[in-house]
C-alpha atoms as a PDB file:
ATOM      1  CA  UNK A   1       0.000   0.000   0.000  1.00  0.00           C
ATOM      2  CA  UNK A   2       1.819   3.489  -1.019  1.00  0.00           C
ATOM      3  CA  UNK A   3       1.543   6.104   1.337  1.00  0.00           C
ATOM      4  CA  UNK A   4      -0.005   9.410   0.760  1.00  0.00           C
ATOM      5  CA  UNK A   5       3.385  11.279  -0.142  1.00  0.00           C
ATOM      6  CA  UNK A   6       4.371   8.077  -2.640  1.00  0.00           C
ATOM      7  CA  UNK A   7       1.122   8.141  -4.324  1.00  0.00           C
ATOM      8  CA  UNK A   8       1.828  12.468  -4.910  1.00  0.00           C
ATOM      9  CA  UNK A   9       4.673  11.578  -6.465  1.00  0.00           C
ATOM     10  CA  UNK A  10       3.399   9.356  -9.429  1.00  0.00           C
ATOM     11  CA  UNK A  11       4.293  11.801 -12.320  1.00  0.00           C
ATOM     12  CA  UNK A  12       0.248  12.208 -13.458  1.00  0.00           C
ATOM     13  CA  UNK A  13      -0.092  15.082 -10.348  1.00  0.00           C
ATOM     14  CA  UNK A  14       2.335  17.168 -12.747  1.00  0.00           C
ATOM     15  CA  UNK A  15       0.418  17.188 -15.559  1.00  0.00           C
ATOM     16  CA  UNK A  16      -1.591  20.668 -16.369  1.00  0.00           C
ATOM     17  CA  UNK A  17      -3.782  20.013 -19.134  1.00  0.00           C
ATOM     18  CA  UNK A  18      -3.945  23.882 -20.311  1.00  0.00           C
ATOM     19  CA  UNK A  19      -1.099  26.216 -19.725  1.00  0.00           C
ATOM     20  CA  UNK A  20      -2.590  28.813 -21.812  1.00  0.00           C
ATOM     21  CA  UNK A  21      -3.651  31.094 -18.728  1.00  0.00           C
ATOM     22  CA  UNK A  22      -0.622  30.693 -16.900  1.00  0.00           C
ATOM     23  CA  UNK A  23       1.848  33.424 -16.840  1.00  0.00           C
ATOM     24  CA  UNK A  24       5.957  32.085 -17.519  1.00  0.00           C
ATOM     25  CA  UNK A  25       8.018  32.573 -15.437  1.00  0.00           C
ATOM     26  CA  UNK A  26       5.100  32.219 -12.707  1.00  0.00           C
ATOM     27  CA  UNK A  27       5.015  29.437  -9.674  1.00  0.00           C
ATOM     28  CA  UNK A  28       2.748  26.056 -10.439  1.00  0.00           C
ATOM     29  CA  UNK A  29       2.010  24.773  -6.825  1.00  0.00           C
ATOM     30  CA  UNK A  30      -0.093  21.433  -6.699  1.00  0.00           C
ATOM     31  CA  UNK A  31      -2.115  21.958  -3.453  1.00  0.00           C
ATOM     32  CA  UNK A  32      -2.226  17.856  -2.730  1.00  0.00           C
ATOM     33  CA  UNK A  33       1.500  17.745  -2.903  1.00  0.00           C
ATOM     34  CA  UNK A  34       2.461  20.647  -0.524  1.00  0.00           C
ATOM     35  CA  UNK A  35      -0.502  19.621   1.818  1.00  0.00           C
ATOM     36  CA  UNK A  36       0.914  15.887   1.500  1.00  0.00           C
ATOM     37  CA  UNK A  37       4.384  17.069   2.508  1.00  0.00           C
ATOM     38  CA  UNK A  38       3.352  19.599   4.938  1.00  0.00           C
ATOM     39  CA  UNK A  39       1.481  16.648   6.852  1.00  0.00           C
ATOM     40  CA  UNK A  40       4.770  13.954   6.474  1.00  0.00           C
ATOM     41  CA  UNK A  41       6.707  17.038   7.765  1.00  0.00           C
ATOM     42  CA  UNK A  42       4.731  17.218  11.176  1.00  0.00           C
ATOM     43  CA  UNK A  43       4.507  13.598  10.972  1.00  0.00           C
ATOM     44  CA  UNK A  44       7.913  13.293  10.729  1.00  0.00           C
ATOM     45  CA  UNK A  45       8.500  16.198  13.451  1.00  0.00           C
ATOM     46  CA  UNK A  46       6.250  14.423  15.659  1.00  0.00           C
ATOM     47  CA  UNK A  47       3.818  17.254  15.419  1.00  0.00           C
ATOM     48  CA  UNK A  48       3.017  20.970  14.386  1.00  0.00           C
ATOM     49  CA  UNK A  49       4.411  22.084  18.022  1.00  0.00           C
ATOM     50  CA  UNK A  50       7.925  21.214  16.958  1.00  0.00           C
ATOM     51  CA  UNK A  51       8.493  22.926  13.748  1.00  0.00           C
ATOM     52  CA  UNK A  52       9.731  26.049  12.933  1.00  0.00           C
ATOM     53  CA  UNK A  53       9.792  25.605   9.062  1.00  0.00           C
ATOM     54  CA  UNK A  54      12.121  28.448   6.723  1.00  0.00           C
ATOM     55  CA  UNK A  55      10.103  30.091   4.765  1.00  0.00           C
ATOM     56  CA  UNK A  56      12.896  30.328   2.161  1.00  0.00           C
ATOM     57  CA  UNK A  57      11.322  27.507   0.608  1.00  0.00           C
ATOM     58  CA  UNK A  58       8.171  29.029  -0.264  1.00  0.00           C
ATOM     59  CA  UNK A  59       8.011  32.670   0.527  1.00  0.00           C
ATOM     60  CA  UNK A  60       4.469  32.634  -0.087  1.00  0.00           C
ATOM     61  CA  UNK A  61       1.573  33.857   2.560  1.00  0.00           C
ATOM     62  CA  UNK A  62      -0.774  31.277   1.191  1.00  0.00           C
ATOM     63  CA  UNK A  63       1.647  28.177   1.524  1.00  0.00           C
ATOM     64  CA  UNK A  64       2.319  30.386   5.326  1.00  0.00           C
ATOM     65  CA  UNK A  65      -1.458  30.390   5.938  1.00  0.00           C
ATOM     66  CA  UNK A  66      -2.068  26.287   5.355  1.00  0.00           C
ATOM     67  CA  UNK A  67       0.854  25.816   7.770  1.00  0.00           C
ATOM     68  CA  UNK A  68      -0.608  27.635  10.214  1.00  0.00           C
ATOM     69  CA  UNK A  69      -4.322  26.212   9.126  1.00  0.00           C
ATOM     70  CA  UNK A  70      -2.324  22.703  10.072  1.00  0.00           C
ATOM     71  CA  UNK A  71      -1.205  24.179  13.785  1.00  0.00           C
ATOM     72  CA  UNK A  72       2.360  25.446  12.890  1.00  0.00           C
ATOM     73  CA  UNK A  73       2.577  28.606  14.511  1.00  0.00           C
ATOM     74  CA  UNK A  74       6.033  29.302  14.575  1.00  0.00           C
ATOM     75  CA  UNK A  75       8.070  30.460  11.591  1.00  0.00           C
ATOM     76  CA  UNK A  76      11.902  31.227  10.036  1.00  0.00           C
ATOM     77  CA  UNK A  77      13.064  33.655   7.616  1.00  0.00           C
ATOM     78  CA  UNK A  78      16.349  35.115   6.218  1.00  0.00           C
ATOM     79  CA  UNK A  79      15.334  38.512   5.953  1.00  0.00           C
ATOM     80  CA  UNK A  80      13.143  41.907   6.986  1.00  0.00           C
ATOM     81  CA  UNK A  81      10.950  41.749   4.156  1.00  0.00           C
ATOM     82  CA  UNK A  82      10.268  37.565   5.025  1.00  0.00           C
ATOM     83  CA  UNK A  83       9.238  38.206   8.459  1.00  0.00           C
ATOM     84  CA  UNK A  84       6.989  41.284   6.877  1.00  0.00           C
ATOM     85  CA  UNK A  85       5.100  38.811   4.644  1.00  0.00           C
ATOM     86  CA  UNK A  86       5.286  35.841   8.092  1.00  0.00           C
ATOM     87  CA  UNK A  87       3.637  38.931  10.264  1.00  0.00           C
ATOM     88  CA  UNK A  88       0.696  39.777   7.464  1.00  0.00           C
ATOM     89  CA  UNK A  89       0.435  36.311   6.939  1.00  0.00           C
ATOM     90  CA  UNK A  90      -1.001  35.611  10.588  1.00  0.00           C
ATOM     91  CA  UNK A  91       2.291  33.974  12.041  1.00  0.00           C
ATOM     92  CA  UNK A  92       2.905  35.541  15.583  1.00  0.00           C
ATOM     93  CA  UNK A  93       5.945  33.798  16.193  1.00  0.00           C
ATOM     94  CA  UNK A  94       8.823  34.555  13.925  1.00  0.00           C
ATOM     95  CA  UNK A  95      12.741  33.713  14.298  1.00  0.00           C
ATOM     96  CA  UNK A  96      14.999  36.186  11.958  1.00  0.00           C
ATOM     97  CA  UNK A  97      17.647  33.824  11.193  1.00  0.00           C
ATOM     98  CA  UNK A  98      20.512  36.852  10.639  1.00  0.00           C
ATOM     99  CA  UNK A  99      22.477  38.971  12.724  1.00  0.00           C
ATOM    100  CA  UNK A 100      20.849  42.199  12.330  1.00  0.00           C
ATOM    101  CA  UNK A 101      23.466  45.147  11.619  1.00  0.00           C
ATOM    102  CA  UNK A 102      23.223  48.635  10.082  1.00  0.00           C
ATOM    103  CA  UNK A 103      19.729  50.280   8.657  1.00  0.00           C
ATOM    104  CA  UNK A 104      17.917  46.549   9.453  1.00  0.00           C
ATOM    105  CA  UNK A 105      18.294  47.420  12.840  1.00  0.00           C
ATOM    106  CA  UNK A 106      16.114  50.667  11.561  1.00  0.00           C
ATOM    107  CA  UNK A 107      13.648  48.164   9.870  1.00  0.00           C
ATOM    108  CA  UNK A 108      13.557  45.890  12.662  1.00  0.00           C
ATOM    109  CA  UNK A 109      11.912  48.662  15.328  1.00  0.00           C
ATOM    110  CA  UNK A 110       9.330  49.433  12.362  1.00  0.00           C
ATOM    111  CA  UNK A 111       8.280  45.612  12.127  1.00  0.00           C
ATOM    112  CA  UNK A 112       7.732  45.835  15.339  1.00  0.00           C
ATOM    113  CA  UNK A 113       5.869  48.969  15.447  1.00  0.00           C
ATOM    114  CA  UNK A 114       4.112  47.370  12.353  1.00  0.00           C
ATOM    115  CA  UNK A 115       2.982  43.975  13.848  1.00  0.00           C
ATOM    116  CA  UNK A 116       2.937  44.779  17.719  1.00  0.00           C
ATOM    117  CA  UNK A 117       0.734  41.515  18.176  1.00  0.00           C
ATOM    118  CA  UNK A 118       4.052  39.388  17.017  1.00  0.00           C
ATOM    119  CA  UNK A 119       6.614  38.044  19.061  1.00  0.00           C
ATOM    120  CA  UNK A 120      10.299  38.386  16.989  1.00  0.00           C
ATOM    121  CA  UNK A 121      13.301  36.777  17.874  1.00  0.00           C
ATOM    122  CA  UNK A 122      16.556  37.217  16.364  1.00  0.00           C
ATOM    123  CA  UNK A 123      20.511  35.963  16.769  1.00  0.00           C
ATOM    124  CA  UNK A 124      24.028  37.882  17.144  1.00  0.00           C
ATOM    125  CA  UNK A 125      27.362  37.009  17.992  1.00  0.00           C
ATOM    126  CA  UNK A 126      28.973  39.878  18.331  1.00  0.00           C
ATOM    127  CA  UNK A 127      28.757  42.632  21.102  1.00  0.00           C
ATOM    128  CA  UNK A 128      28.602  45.717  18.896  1.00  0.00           C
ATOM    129  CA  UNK A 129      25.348  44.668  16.813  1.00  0.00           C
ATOM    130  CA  UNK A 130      23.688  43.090  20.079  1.00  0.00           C
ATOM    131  CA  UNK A 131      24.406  46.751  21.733  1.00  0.00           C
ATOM    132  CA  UNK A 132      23.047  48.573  18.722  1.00  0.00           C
ATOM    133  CA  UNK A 133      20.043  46.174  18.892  1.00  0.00           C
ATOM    134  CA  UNK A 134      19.178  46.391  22.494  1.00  0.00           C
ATOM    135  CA  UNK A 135      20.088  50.132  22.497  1.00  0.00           C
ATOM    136  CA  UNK A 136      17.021  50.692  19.282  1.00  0.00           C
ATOM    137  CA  UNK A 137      14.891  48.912  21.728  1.00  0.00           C
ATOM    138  CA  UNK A 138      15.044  50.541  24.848  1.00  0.00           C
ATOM    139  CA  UNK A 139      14.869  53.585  22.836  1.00  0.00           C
ATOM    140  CA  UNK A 140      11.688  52.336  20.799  1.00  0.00           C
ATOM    141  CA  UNK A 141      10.088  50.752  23.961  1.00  0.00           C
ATOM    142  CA  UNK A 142      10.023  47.477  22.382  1.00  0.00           C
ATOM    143  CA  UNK A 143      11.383  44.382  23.485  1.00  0.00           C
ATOM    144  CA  UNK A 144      12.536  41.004  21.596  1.00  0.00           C
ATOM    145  CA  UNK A 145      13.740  37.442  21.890  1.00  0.00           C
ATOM    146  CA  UNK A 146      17.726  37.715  21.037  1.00  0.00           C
ATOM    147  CA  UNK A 147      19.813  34.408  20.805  1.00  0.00           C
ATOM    148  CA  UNK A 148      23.275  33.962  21.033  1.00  0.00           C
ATOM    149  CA  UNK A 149      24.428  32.528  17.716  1.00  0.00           C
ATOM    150  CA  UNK A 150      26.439  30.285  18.490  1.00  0.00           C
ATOM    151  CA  UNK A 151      29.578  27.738  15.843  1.00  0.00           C
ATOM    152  CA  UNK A 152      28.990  24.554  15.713  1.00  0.00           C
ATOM    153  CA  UNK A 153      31.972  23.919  13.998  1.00  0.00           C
ATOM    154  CA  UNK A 154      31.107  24.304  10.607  1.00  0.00           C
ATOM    155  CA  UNK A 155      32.456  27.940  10.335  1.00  0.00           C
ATOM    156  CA  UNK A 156      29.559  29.666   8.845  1.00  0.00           C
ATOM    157  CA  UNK A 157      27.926  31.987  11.674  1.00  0.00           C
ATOM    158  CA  UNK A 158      28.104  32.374  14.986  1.00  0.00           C
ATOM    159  CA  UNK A 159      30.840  33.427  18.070  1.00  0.00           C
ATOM    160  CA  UNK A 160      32.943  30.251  18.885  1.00  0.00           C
ATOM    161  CA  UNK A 161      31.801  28.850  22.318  1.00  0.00           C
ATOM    162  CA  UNK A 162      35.975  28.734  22.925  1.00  0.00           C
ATOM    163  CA  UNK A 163      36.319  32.079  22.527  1.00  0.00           C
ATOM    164  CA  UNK A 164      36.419  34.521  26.026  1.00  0.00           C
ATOM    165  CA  UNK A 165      33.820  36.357  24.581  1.00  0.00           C
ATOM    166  CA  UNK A 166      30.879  33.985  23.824  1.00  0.00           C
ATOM    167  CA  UNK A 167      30.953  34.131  27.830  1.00  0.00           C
ATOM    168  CA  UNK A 168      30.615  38.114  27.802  1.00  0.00           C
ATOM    169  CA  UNK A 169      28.477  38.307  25.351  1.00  0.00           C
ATOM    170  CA  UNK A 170      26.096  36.043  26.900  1.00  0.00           C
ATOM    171  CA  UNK A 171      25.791  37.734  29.893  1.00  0.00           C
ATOM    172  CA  UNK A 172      25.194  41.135  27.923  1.00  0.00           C
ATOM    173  CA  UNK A 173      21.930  39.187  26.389  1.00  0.00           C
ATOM    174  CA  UNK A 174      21.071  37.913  29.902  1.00  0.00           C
ATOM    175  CA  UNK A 175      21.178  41.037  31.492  1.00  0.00           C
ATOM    176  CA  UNK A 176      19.779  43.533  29.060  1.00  0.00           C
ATOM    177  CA  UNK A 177      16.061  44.839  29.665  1.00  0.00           C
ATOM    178  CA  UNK A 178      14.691  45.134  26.384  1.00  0.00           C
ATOM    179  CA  UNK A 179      15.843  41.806  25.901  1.00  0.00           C
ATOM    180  CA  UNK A 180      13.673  38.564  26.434  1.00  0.00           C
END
């Protein structure tokens, strides 16, 4: 018996039988097939509760709404303009998955001033952005969930947890008010 992600892959799903209306380049999304993997996803998760799905694989509000239709609330994204379309989407819980430096610190306040009903988090791993951050808070009023990025070992992002100042740092998230 195939399961209900096999059968969505049989090749006949693919098929559009007039293309005439659709507009190249444009996205083709077969609703059975992203509600098929959406449901082995939290199957495979072990339920909605434990995801926190990218939305760098879609970037769409309506594929954003079904996940939260199937009890995903909380969401990922790369960048400001992401966690725009995650906030006016419906998602209330929404990890930026980037050190936020420069004029996004700017366009971080106004998402929050924008979506007030949202709960943002974000990462650093350095103390001069995480003082630049918390500073644009307290002076906003606002408050957000920061994490301490932290390198696995792969190199990519993150303060090494070797290094004397993955301690400091840590204690400047842990003891900074507009910080939760």
């Amino acid at each position: 018996m195939a399961t209900e992600l096999q059968r969505h892959l049989d090749p006949a799903p693919y098929q559009i039988s007039d293309a005439s209306a659709i507009y190249s380049p444009g996205y083709v999304l077969f609703k059975s097939i992203v509600d098929a993997n959406l449901q082995e996803m939290i199957r495979i998760a072990g339920g909605p509760q434990r995801l926190r799905p990218h939305c760098k694989t879609h970037k769409m509000p309506a594929i954003t709404q079904r996940q939260l239709e199937l009890g995903i609330t909380k969401h990922k994204c790369a960048t400001i303009a992401e966690a725009e379309m995650l906030s006016a989407a419906g998602t209330r819980d929404i990890m930026i998955a980037f050190q936020l430096v420069g004029p996004n610190v700017a366009r971080f306040i106004r998402l929050l001033d924008k979506f007030p009903d949202a709960t943002f988090a974000t990462i650093v791993d350095h103390p001069r952005p995480f003082s630049e951050l918390a500073d644009a808070l307290e002076r906003s009023d606002h408050s957000a969930r920061v994490l301490m990025d932290v390198d696995p070992g792969m190199g990519r992002t993150g303060i090494d947890p070797d290094d004397d100042g993955a301690v400091e740092l840590y204690q400047m998230i842990c003891s900074t008010p507009p910080v939760t």
